[in-house]
Amino acid sequence: MINGKREKIPPFPHHKAYVYQCKQFFFAKGMTTHFAMSNFVTLKELYKGFKNKSSIPRDLLIDPTSDCNLKCKGCWSQDYESGHNISYEKFDDLLDQAEELGIMECLMTGGEPLIRKDDILKLCKKHNKMTFGAFTNATLIDEELADAMAELGNLNVFISIEGTKEETDFRRGPGVYDKAIKAMDILSSRGIAFAFSACYHSRNYKTIASDEFLDHMRERGAWFGWLFQYIPVGSDADTSLVCTVEQRAYVQERIRDYCIKHDYVIIDFWNNGHLSFGCIGAGVGFAHINAKGDVEPCAFCHYSDSNIYEVSLAEALRSRFFTAFRDAQPFSQNPLRPCPLIDNPQAIIDVVNAGGARSTHLANPESAEALAEKSFERAKEWEVKAEELFRKMPEHNQKNFPRFLKYFAFKKGITDGRRKKV
């Protein structure tokens, strides 16, 4: 069911198939659904994890470049050192390694990944059994790129937008909203499935969670949506944009109700712990490689102990830091408190120290202690609110999360557990 009507999903890999897989993963109503998705990809990951002595992520996130053509307020990319790029050859090698491990989905962040669109298109064509996705400001999407995407079929784009024209241009610069809408129209005219990607913060949270905005995105052709809370990463992060507990709860409840009402997929990362395993970083669901090659638990967790120019991808996934990170998961028994960065800030201190990791925030590095200090008070408030919200979740969510945790423990036992015995 896509935007109120039935749509046939072509075989994987295809941009529409990726939408369906996201729904299966984040909205699974039971273990049977989870295991059966995508030709039993979950079971294949278990086998590959057992074979390689490490958890194998569903998605490999890669920053092709640290450069960006915009300077958005509150985005760490604007204070990254510029000029870092993963070469075409190294990117190609990483994808070969990923396929060998059974990782068949690559999502690109940045920087603005479409600065490298020529290389990306070549890689999509060469690795045509994989699905690719790019989180993009959409200013570089034109008809030529859309035609190439339609021909390839395995490249998705997730278009960043902040709500209204005024709210988007406030953070991203004058005229960016209009360019994003134009890109949506170009993609929609060619039948290309795309997502909207919104960062909600203290100034735009009501818009992002409103029926008006979400209806508008669906009308423009967005097949699903990604939501990201503003996270104060970096030593000079603007903490005034961080949502209060009440603001975060408002988004959680509104988005939950909207998805149920419209059978629509919106993945609100920090509020979707009840729909997966809590935190899925460090190889459980995601692993991130920045433009300098540092391997990080996720795109928001800027700490690492390994670099793909020094070790293989498989070695990075079973590094000391990643292992310590997975040992600590889940970071809470309440699935609405999944994150070590903002929900359980002591945890990020503990795993960084246990794993011997260093800060990889390129221009404004900060210790885990400094990052955590910005979240302790709000995390304590959220702990109380999260208990209240979890009791309001649909009954199948409340019943399934304990089952998922048992499966999660089993998965760690046959992957990381085997590694420890060797």
PDB file of C-alpha atoms in Angstrom, residues 113-405:
ATOM      1  CA  PRO A 113      27.064  12.424  -1.814  1.00  0.00           C
ATOM      2  CA  LEU A 114      25.752  13.549  -5.227  1.00  0.00           C
ATOM      3  CA  ILE A 115      28.821  15.741  -5.641  1.00  0.00           C
ATOM      4  CA  ARG A 116      30.234  12.318  -6.652  1.00  0.00           C
ATOM      5  CA  LYS A 117      27.215  11.338  -8.750  1.00  0.00           C
ATOM      6  CA  ASP A 118      29.246  10.244 -11.799  1.00  0.00           C
ATOM      7  CA  ASP A 119      31.214   7.750  -9.697  1.00  0.00           C
ATOM      8  CA  ILE A 120      28.049   6.682  -7.880  1.00  0.00           C
ATOM      9  CA  LEU A 121      26.235   5.913 -11.135  1.00  0.00           C
ATOM     10  CA  LYS A 122      29.189   3.827 -12.353  1.00  0.00           C
ATOM     11  CA  LEU A 123      29.283   1.893  -9.089  1.00  0.00           C
ATOM     12  CA  CYS A 124      25.530   1.289  -9.169  1.00  0.00           C
ATOM     13  CA  LYS A 125      25.853  -0.131 -12.662  1.00  0.00           C
ATOM     14  CA  LYS A 126      28.807  -2.350 -11.773  1.00  0.00           C
ATOM     15  CA  HIS A 127      27.320  -3.619  -8.489  1.00  0.00           C
ATOM     16  CA  ASN A 128      23.855  -4.166  -9.912  1.00  0.00           C
ATOM     17  CA  LYS A 129      22.889  -6.804  -7.352  1.00  0.00           C
ATOM     18  CA  MET A 130      23.144  -4.194  -4.579  1.00  0.00           C
ATOM     19  CA  THR A 131      20.708  -1.469  -3.627  1.00  0.00           C
ATOM     20  CA  PHE A 132      22.063   2.044  -3.079  1.00  0.00           C
ATOM     21  CA  GLY A 133      20.592   5.083  -1.365  1.00  0.00           C
ATOM     22  CA  ALA A 134      21.795   8.668  -1.028  1.00  0.00           C
ATOM     23  CA  PHE A 135      20.754  11.149   1.640  1.00  0.00           C
ATOM     24  CA  THR A 136      20.837  14.310  -0.439  1.00  0.00           C
ATOM     25  CA  ASN A 137      19.894  17.980  -0.346  1.00  0.00           C
ATOM     26  CA  ALA A 138      18.528  17.353  -3.882  1.00  0.00           C
ATOM     27  CA  THR A 139      20.052  20.495  -5.396  1.00  0.00           C
ATOM     28  CA  LEU A 140      22.078  18.359  -7.828  1.00  0.00           C
ATOM     29  CA  ILE A 141      19.155  16.203  -9.015  1.00  0.00           C
ATOM     30  CA  ASP A 142      18.254  17.016 -12.606  1.00  0.00           C
ATOM     31  CA  GLU A 143      16.456  15.275 -15.442  1.00  0.00           C
ATOM     32  CA  GLU A 144      19.655  13.624 -16.687  1.00  0.00           C
ATOM     33  CA  LEU A 145      20.310  12.051 -13.287  1.00  0.00           C
ATOM     34  CA  ALA A 146      16.664  10.980 -12.956  1.00  0.00           C
ATOM     35  CA  ASP A 147      16.793   9.269 -16.350  1.00  0.00           C
ATOM     36  CA  ALA A 148      19.925   7.388 -15.292  1.00  0.00           C
ATOM     37  CA  MET A 149      18.267   6.355 -12.028  1.00  0.00           C
ATOM     38  CA  ALA A 150      15.193   5.095 -13.862  1.00  0.00           C
ATOM     39  CA  GLU A 151      17.410   2.987 -16.112  1.00  0.00           C
ATOM     40  CA  LEU A 152      19.535   1.585 -13.297  1.00  0.00           C
ATOM     41  CA  GLY A 153      16.702   0.837 -10.858  1.00  0.00           C
ATOM     42  CA  ASN A 154      18.975   0.281  -7.858  1.00  0.00           C
ATOM     43  CA  LEU A 155      19.664   3.874  -6.742  1.00  0.00           C
ATOM     44  CA  ASN A 156      17.366   5.524  -4.184  1.00  0.00           C
ATOM     45  CA  VAL A 157      17.444   9.117  -3.018  1.00  0.00           C
ATOM     46  CA  PHE A 158      16.253  10.471   0.322  1.00  0.00           C
ATOM     47  CA  ILE A 159      15.572  14.182  -0.059  1.00  0.00           C
ATOM     48  CA  SER A 160      16.326  16.453   2.868  1.00  0.00           C
ATOM     49  CA  ILE A 161      13.594  18.914   3.765  1.00  0.00           C
ATOM     50  CA  GLU A 162      12.883  20.755   7.016  1.00  0.00           C
ATOM     51  CA  GLY A 163       9.145  21.424   6.765  1.00  0.00           C
ATOM     52  CA  THR A 164       7.838  24.594   5.180  1.00  0.00           C
ATOM     53  CA  LYS A 165       9.731  26.758   2.701  1.00  0.00           C
ATOM     54  CA  GLU A 166      10.642  29.163   5.512  1.00  0.00           C
ATOM     55  CA  GLU A 167      11.824  26.397   7.847  1.00  0.00           C
ATOM     56  CA  THR A 168      13.848  24.650   5.148  1.00  0.00           C
ATOM     57  CA  ASP A 169      15.514  27.810   3.898  1.00  0.00           C
ATOM     58  CA  PHE A 170      16.223  28.872   7.512  1.00  0.00           C
ATOM     59  CA  ARG A 171      18.581  25.924   7.941  1.00  0.00           C
ATOM     60  CA  ARG A 172      19.649  25.223   4.375  1.00  0.00           C
ATOM     61  CA  GLY A 173      19.732  28.599   2.669  1.00  0.00           C
ATOM     62  CA  PRO A 174      17.485  30.646   0.341  1.00  0.00           C
ATOM     63  CA  GLY A 175      15.941  28.735  -2.554  1.00  0.00           C
ATOM     64  CA  VAL A 176      16.814  25.237  -1.298  1.00  0.00           C
ATOM     65  CA  TYR A 177      13.174  24.312  -0.572  1.00  0.00           C
ATOM     66  CA  ASP A 178      12.128  25.101  -4.142  1.00  0.00           C
ATOM     67  CA  LYS A 179      14.980  23.006  -5.529  1.00  0.00           C
ATOM     68  CA  ALA A 180      14.008  20.057  -3.314  1.00  0.00           C
ATOM     69  CA  ILE A 181      10.376  20.222  -4.461  1.00  0.00           C
ATOM     70  CA  LYS A 182      11.470  20.457  -8.089  1.00  0.00           C
ATOM     71  CA  ALA A 183      13.643  17.355  -7.633  1.00  0.00           C
ATOM     72  CA  MET A 184      10.669  15.474  -6.170  1.00  0.00           C
ATOM     73  CA  ASP A 185       8.569  16.425  -9.187  1.00  0.00           C
ATOM     74  CA  ILE A 186      11.284  15.241 -11.598  1.00  0.00           C
ATOM     75  CA  LEU A 187      11.589  11.872  -9.845  1.00  0.00           C
ATOM     76  CA  SER A 188       7.841  11.419  -9.488  1.00  0.00           C
ATOM     77  CA  SER A 189       7.308  12.069 -13.204  1.00  0.00           C
ATOM     78  CA  ARG A 190       9.526   9.062 -13.940  1.00  0.00           C
ATOM     79  CA  GLY A 191       7.905   6.749 -11.410  1.00  0.00           C
ATOM     80  CA  ILE A 192      11.000   6.686  -9.211  1.00  0.00           C
ATOM     81  CA  ALA A 193      10.347   5.826  -5.572  1.00  0.00           C
ATOM     82  CA  PHE A 194      12.059   8.263  -3.217  1.00  0.00           C
ATOM     83  CA  ALA A 195      11.837   9.260   0.430  1.00  0.00           C
ATOM     84  CA  PHE A 196      11.790  12.542   2.225  1.00  0.00           C
ATOM     85  CA  SER A 197      14.369  12.966   4.980  1.00  0.00           C
ATOM     86  CA  ALA A 198      13.670  15.497   7.734  1.00  0.00           C
ATOM     87  CA  CYS A 199      15.700  16.601  10.728  1.00  0.00           C
ATOM     88  CA  TYR A 200      13.338  17.827  13.413  1.00  0.00           C
ATOM     89  CA  HIS A 201      14.448  20.202  16.138  1.00  0.00           C
ATOM     90  CA  SER A 202      13.022  22.653  18.631  1.00  0.00           C
ATOM     91  CA  ARG A 203      11.918  25.096  15.923  1.00  0.00           C
ATOM     92  CA  ASN A 204      10.244  22.826  13.370  1.00  0.00           C
ATOM     93  CA  TYR A 205       9.071  19.715  15.239  1.00  0.00           C
ATOM     94  CA  LYS A 206       5.362  20.581  15.033  1.00  0.00           C
ATOM     95  CA  THR A 207       5.539  21.042  11.275  1.00  0.00           C
ATOM     96  CA  ILE A 208       7.406  17.787  10.680  1.00  0.00           C
ATOM     97  CA  ALA A 209       4.819  15.834  12.713  1.00  0.00           C
ATOM     98  CA  SER A 210       1.810  17.570  11.159  1.00  0.00           C
ATOM     99  CA  ASP A 211      -0.695  15.912   8.860  1.00  0.00           C
ATOM    100  CA  GLU A 212      -0.330  18.848   6.467  1.00  0.00           C
ATOM    101  CA  PHE A 213       3.407  18.341   5.942  1.00  0.00           C
ATOM    102  CA  LEU A 214       3.216  14.557   5.755  1.00  0.00           C
ATOM    103  CA  ASP A 215       0.251  14.652   3.375  1.00  0.00           C
ATOM    104  CA  HIS A 216       2.177  17.095   1.197  1.00  0.00           C
ATOM    105  CA  MET A 217       5.191  14.769   1.035  1.00  0.00           C
ATOM    106  CA  ARG A 218       2.973  11.866  -0.011  1.00  0.00           C
ATOM    107  CA  GLU A 219       1.243  14.008  -2.624  1.00  0.00           C
ATOM    108  CA  ARG A 220       4.648  14.936  -4.037  1.00  0.00           C
ATOM    109  CA  GLY A 221       5.400  11.238  -4.475  1.00  0.00           C
ATOM    110  CA  ALA A 222       7.437  10.326  -1.392  1.00  0.00           C
ATOM    111  CA  TRP A 223       6.997   6.589  -0.839  1.00  0.00           C
ATOM    112  CA  PHE A 224       8.292   6.766   2.723  1.00  0.00           C
ATOM    113  CA  GLY A 225      10.157   9.036   5.118  1.00  0.00           C
ATOM    114  CA  TRP A 226      13.189   9.189   7.376  1.00  0.00           C
ATOM    115  CA  LEU A 227      13.078  11.339  10.519  1.00  0.00           C
ATOM    116  CA  PHE A 228      16.166  12.290  12.502  1.00  0.00           C
ATOM    117  CA  GLN A 229      16.251  14.215  15.736  1.00  0.00           C
ATOM    118  CA  TYR A 230      18.785  16.982  15.891  1.00  0.00           C
ATOM    119  CA  ILE A 231      21.757  15.595  17.833  1.00  0.00           C
ATOM    120  CA  PRO A 232      24.314  18.026  19.342  1.00  0.00           C
ATOM    121  CA  VAL A 233      27.379  16.313  17.886  1.00  0.00           C
ATOM    122  CA  GLY A 234      30.605  18.309  17.770  1.00  0.00           C
ATOM    123  CA  SER A 235      32.227  20.571  20.316  1.00  0.00           C
ATOM    124  CA  ASP A 236      30.502  23.683  18.904  1.00  0.00           C
ATOM    125  CA  ALA A 237      27.025  22.158  18.347  1.00  0.00           C
ATOM    126  CA  ASP A 238      24.022  24.476  18.826  1.00  0.00           C
ATOM    127  CA  THR A 239      22.227  22.943  21.810  1.00  0.00           C
ATOM    128  CA  SER A 240      19.277  25.347  21.448  1.00  0.00           C
ATOM    129  CA  LEU A 241      17.987  23.198  18.575  1.00  0.00           C
ATOM    130  CA  VAL A 242      17.743  20.032  20.724  1.00  0.00           C
ATOM    131  CA  CYS A 243      14.124  18.979  21.311  1.00  0.00           C
ATOM    132  CA  THR A 244      12.756  19.013  24.826  1.00  0.00           C
ATOM    133  CA  VAL A 245      11.257  15.832  26.239  1.00  0.00           C
ATOM    134  CA  GLU A 246       7.771  17.141  25.533  1.00  0.00           C
ATOM    135  CA  GLN A 247       8.660  18.031  21.946  1.00  0.00           C
ATOM    136  CA  ARG A 248      10.183  14.602  21.292  1.00  0.00           C
ATOM    137  CA  ALA A 249       7.126  12.869  22.782  1.00  0.00           C
ATOM    138  CA  TYR A 250       4.848  14.997  20.621  1.00  0.00           C
ATOM    139  CA  VAL A 251       6.638  13.809  17.470  1.00  0.00           C
ATOM    140  CA  GLN A 252       6.674  10.184  18.618  1.00  0.00           C
ATOM    141  CA  GLU A 253       2.933  10.023  19.191  1.00  0.00           C
ATOM    142  CA  ARG A 254       1.926  11.993  16.109  1.00  0.00           C
ATOM    143  CA  ILE A 255       4.150   9.970  13.767  1.00  0.00           C
ATOM    144  CA  ARG A 256       3.003   6.670  15.292  1.00  0.00           C
ATOM    145  CA  ASP A 257      -0.650   7.563  14.771  1.00  0.00           C
ATOM    146  CA  TYR A 258      -0.081   8.842  11.238  1.00  0.00           C
ATOM    147  CA  CYS A 259       1.718   5.664  10.139  1.00  0.00           C
ATOM    148  CA  ILE A 260      -1.046   3.461  11.540  1.00  0.00           C
ATOM    149  CA  LYS A 261      -3.827   5.551  10.020  1.00  0.00           C
ATOM    150  CA  HIS A 262      -2.309   5.705   6.518  1.00  0.00           C
ATOM    151  CA  ASP A 263      -0.312   2.444   6.469  1.00  0.00           C
ATOM    152  CA  TYR A 264       2.693   4.613   5.677  1.00  0.00           C
ATOM    153  CA  VAL A 265       6.359   4.012   6.459  1.00  0.00           C
ATOM    154  CA  ILE A 266       8.117   6.735   8.435  1.00  0.00           C
ATOM    155  CA  ILE A 267      11.312   5.699  10.191  1.00  0.00           C
ATOM    156  CA  ASP A 268      11.847   7.993  13.171  1.00  0.00           C
ATOM    157  CA  PHE A 269      15.219   6.716  14.290  1.00  0.00           C
ATOM    158  CA  TRP A 270      15.313   7.650  17.947  1.00  0.00           C
ATOM    159  CA  ASN A 271      11.642   6.892  18.437  1.00  0.00           C
ATOM    160  CA  ASN A 272      11.597   3.599  16.488  1.00  0.00           C
ATOM    161  CA  GLY A 273      13.440   1.426  18.982  1.00  0.00           C
ATOM    162  CA  HIS A 274      10.222  -0.493  19.635  1.00  0.00           C
ATOM    163  CA  LEU A 275      10.116  -1.466  15.959  1.00  0.00           C
ATOM    164  CA  SER A 276      13.571  -3.078  15.721  1.00  0.00           C
ATOM    165  CA  PHE A 277      16.144  -4.033  18.373  1.00  0.00           C
ATOM    166  CA  GLY A 278      16.747  -0.672  19.958  1.00  0.00           C
ATOM    167  CA  CYS A 279      20.124   0.642  18.784  1.00  0.00           C
ATOM    168  CA  ILE A 280      21.211  -1.098  15.574  1.00  0.00           C
ATOM    169  CA  GLY A 281      24.665   0.461  15.285  1.00  0.00           C
ATOM    170  CA  ALA A 282      28.116  -1.169  15.189  1.00  0.00           C
ATOM    171  CA  GLY A 283      27.129  -3.838  12.690  1.00  0.00           C
ATOM    172  CA  VAL A 284      23.784  -4.987  14.107  1.00  0.00           C
ATOM    173  CA  GLY A 285      21.913  -3.124  11.382  1.00  0.00           C
ATOM    174  CA  PHE A 286      24.272  -0.381  10.293  1.00  0.00           C
ATOM    175  CA  ALA A 287      27.950   0.457  10.149  1.00  0.00           C
ATOM    176  CA  HIS A 288      29.273   3.800   8.918  1.00  0.00           C
ATOM    177  CA  ILE A 289      32.473   4.761   7.090  1.00  0.00           C
ATOM    178  CA  ASN A 290      33.317   8.449   6.939  1.00  0.00           C
ATOM    179  CA  ALA A 291      35.146  10.179   4.091  1.00  0.00           C
ATOM    180  CA  LYS A 292      38.532   9.625   5.789  1.00  0.00           C
ATOM    181  CA  GLY A 293      37.851   5.888   6.069  1.00  0.00           C
ATOM    182  CA  ASP A 294      37.105   5.735   9.800  1.00  0.00           C
ATOM    183  CA  VAL A 295      34.617   2.965  10.643  1.00  0.00           C
ATOM    184  CA  GLU A 296      31.959   4.194  13.089  1.00  0.00           C
ATOM    185  CA  PRO A 297      28.906   2.557  14.740  1.00  0.00           C
ATOM    186  CA  CYS A 298      26.525   4.918  12.924  1.00  0.00           C
ATOM    187  CA  ALA A 299      26.596   8.232  11.099  1.00  0.00           C
ATOM    188  CA  PHE A 300      25.941  10.140  14.342  1.00  0.00           C
ATOM    189  CA  CYS A 301      28.471   8.350  16.548  1.00  0.00           C
ATOM    190  CA  HIS A 302      31.810   9.916  15.675  1.00  0.00           C
ATOM    191  CA  TYR A 303      34.160   7.495  17.407  1.00  0.00           C
ATOM    192  CA  SER A 304      36.282   4.749  15.901  1.00  0.00           C
ATOM    193  CA  ASP A 305      39.255   2.472  16.436  1.00  0.00           C
ATOM    194  CA  SER A 306      39.707   1.274  12.845  1.00  0.00           C
ATOM    195  CA  ASN A 307      40.137   2.634   9.342  1.00  0.00           C
ATOM    196  CA  ILE A 308      39.445   0.868   6.040  1.00  0.00           C
ATOM    197  CA  TYR A 309      42.834   1.949   4.696  1.00  0.00           C
ATOM    198  CA  GLU A 310      44.470  -0.089   7.456  1.00  0.00           C
ATOM    199  CA  VAL A 311      42.169  -3.094   7.957  1.00  0.00           C
ATOM    200  CA  SER A 312      39.571  -4.999   5.981  1.00  0.00           C
ATOM    201  CA  LEU A 313      35.874  -4.353   6.433  1.00  0.00           C
ATOM    202  CA  ALA A 314      35.484  -7.720   8.167  1.00  0.00           C
ATOM    203  CA  GLU A 315      38.265  -6.857  10.619  1.00  0.00           C
ATOM    204  CA  ALA A 316      36.691  -3.472  11.321  1.00  0.00           C
ATOM    205  CA  LEU A 317      33.350  -5.095  12.113  1.00  0.00           C
ATOM    206  CA  ARG A 318      34.971  -7.266  14.777  1.00  0.00           C
ATOM    207  CA  SER A 319      37.240  -4.530  16.137  1.00  0.00           C
ATOM    208  CA  ARG A 320      37.669  -3.983  19.861  1.00  0.00           C
ATOM    209  CA  PHE A 321      35.398  -0.908  19.831  1.00  0.00           C
ATOM    210  CA  PHE A 322      32.616  -2.491  17.770  1.00  0.00           C
ATOM    211  CA  THR A 323      32.721  -5.572  19.965  1.00  0.00           C
ATOM    212  CA  ALA A 324      32.472  -3.472  23.132  1.00  0.00           C
ATOM    213  CA  PHE A 325      29.603  -1.512  21.579  1.00  0.00           C
ATOM    214  CA  ARG A 326      27.662  -4.681  20.698  1.00  0.00           C
ATOM    215  CA  ASP A 327      28.374  -6.207  24.112  1.00  0.00           C
ATOM    216  CA  ALA A 328      26.593  -3.221  25.678  1.00  0.00           C
ATOM    217  CA  GLN A 329      23.519  -3.449  23.434  1.00  0.00           C
ATOM    218  CA  PRO A 330      20.644  -3.096  24.121  1.00  0.00           C
ATOM    219  CA  PHE A 331      21.404   0.079  26.019  1.00  0.00           C
ATOM    220  CA  SER A 332      18.002  -0.020  27.719  1.00  0.00           C
ATOM    221  CA  GLN A 333      15.207  -2.480  28.359  1.00  0.00           C
ATOM    222  CA  ASN A 334      12.814   0.273  27.275  1.00  0.00           C
ATOM    223  CA  PRO A 335      12.838   0.283  23.458  1.00  0.00           C
ATOM    224  CA  LEU A 336      11.979   3.985  23.393  1.00  0.00           C
ATOM    225  CA  ARG A 337      15.388   4.689  24.957  1.00  0.00           C
ATOM    226  CA  PRO A 338      17.603   2.975  22.382  1.00  0.00           C
ATOM    227  CA  CYS A 339      20.469   5.408  21.867  1.00  0.00           C
ATOM    228  CA  PRO A 340      23.756   5.679  23.811  1.00  0.00           C
ATOM    229  CA  LEU A 341      24.283   9.241  22.551  1.00  0.00           C
ATOM    230  CA  ILE A 342      21.148  10.919  23.914  1.00  0.00           C
ATOM    231  CA  ASP A 343      19.121   8.317  25.863  1.00  0.00           C
ATOM    232  CA  ASN A 344      21.856   6.569  27.847  1.00  0.00           C
ATOM    233  CA  PRO A 345      24.822   8.961  27.691  1.00  0.00           C
ATOM    234  CA  GLN A 346      26.891   7.115  30.285  1.00  0.00           C
ATOM    235  CA  ALA A 347      26.904   4.195  27.858  1.00  0.00           C
ATOM    236  CA  ILE A 348      28.782   6.118  25.151  1.00  0.00           C
ATOM    237  CA  ILE A 349      31.463   7.003  27.694  1.00  0.00           C
ATOM    238  CA  ASP A 350      31.743   3.379  28.769  1.00  0.00           C
ATOM    239  CA  VAL A 351      31.930   1.819  25.289  1.00  0.00           C
ATOM    240  CA  VAL A 352      34.358   4.418  23.919  1.00  0.00           C
ATOM    241  CA  ASN A 353      36.688   3.844  26.858  1.00  0.00           C
ATOM    242  CA  ALA A 354      36.276   0.060  26.791  1.00  0.00           C
ATOM    243  CA  GLY A 355      36.901  -0.027  23.043  1.00  0.00           C
ATOM    244  CA  GLY A 356      39.837   2.360  23.001  1.00  0.00           C
ATOM    245  CA  ALA A 357      38.088   4.536  20.420  1.00  0.00           C
ATOM    246  CA  ARG A 358      39.023   8.087  19.432  1.00  0.00           C
ATOM    247  CA  SER A 359      36.922  11.021  18.274  1.00  0.00           C
ATOM    248  CA  THR A 360      36.572  11.159  14.486  1.00  0.00           C
ATOM    249  CA  HIS A 361      34.652  14.438  14.292  1.00  0.00           C
ATOM    250  CA  LEU A 362      36.946  15.987  11.731  1.00  0.00           C
ATOM    251  CA  ALA A 363      37.130  19.679  12.614  1.00  0.00           C
ATOM    252  CA  ASN A 364      35.658  19.872  16.125  1.00  0.00           C
ATOM    253  CA  PRO A 365      36.449  16.621  17.947  1.00  0.00           C
ATOM    254  CA  GLU A 366      35.060  16.046  21.413  1.00  0.00           C
ATOM    255  CA  SER A 367      35.516  13.432  24.083  1.00  0.00           C
ATOM    256  CA  ALA A 368      32.714  11.010  24.864  1.00  0.00           C
ATOM    257  CA  GLU A 369      32.459  12.697  28.255  1.00  0.00           C
ATOM    258  CA  ALA A 370      31.919  16.118  26.634  1.00  0.00           C
ATOM    259  CA  LEU A 371      29.264  14.727  24.274  1.00  0.00           C
ATOM    260  CA  ALA A 372      27.459  12.899  27.072  1.00  0.00           C
ATOM    261  CA  GLU A 373      27.456  15.960  29.324  1.00  0.00           C
ATOM    262  CA  LYS A 374      25.070  17.689  26.894  1.00  0.00           C
ATOM    263  CA  SER A 375      22.476  14.910  27.284  1.00  0.00           C
ATOM    264  CA  PHE A 376      22.513  13.684  30.908  1.00  0.00           C
ATOM    265  CA  GLU A 377      19.751  15.924  32.216  1.00  0.00           C
ATOM    266  CA  ARG A 378      17.421  15.461  29.248  1.00  0.00           C
ATOM    267  CA  ALA A 379      18.036  11.685  29.204  1.00  0.00           C
ATOM    268  CA  LYS A 380      16.909  11.445  32.823  1.00  0.00           C
ATOM    269  CA  GLU A 381      13.701  13.314  31.994  1.00  0.00           C
ATOM    270  CA  TRP A 382      13.112  11.140  28.908  1.00  0.00           C
ATOM    271  CA  GLU A 383      13.471   7.942  30.956  1.00  0.00           C
ATOM    272  CA  VAL A 384      10.281   8.819  32.832  1.00  0.00           C
ATOM    273  CA  LYS A 385       8.382   9.920  29.723  1.00  0.00           C
ATOM    274  CA  ALA A 386       9.486   6.875  27.727  1.00  0.00           C
ATOM    275  CA  GLU A 387       7.942   4.521  30.280  1.00  0.00           C
ATOM    276  CA  GLU A 388       4.637   6.315  29.905  1.00  0.00           C
ATOM    277  CA  LEU A 389       4.804   6.256  26.098  1.00  0.00           C
ATOM    278  CA  PHE A 390       5.699   2.575  25.882  1.00  0.00           C
ATOM    279  CA  ARG A 391       2.545   1.663  27.797  1.00  0.00           C
ATOM    280  CA  LYS A 392       0.582   3.476  25.066  1.00  0.00           C
ATOM    281  CA  MET A 393       2.173   1.535  22.214  1.00  0.00           C
ATOM    282  CA  PRO A 394       0.078  -0.972  20.235  1.00  0.00           C
ATOM    283  CA  GLU A 395      -0.100  -4.304  22.034  1.00  0.00           C
ATOM    284  CA  HIS A 396       1.938  -6.166  19.400  1.00  0.00           C
ATOM    285  CA  ASN A 397       4.859  -3.748  19.934  1.00  0.00           C
ATOM    286  CA  GLN A 398       4.822  -4.352  23.672  1.00  0.00           C
ATOM    287  CA  LYS A 399       4.746  -8.118  23.199  1.00  0.00           C
ATOM    288  CA  ASN A 400       7.276  -8.346  20.389  1.00  0.00           C
ATOM    289  CA  PHE A 401      10.132  -6.305  21.805  1.00  0.00           C
ATOM    290  CA  PRO A 402      11.034  -8.882  24.507  1.00  0.00           C
ATOM    291  CA  ARG A 403      10.987 -11.570  21.794  1.00  0.00           C
ATOM    292  CA  PHE A 404      13.249  -9.497  19.579  1.00  0.00           C
ATOM    293  CA  LEU A 405      15.646  -9.040  22.494  1.00  0.00           C
TER     294      LEU A 405
END
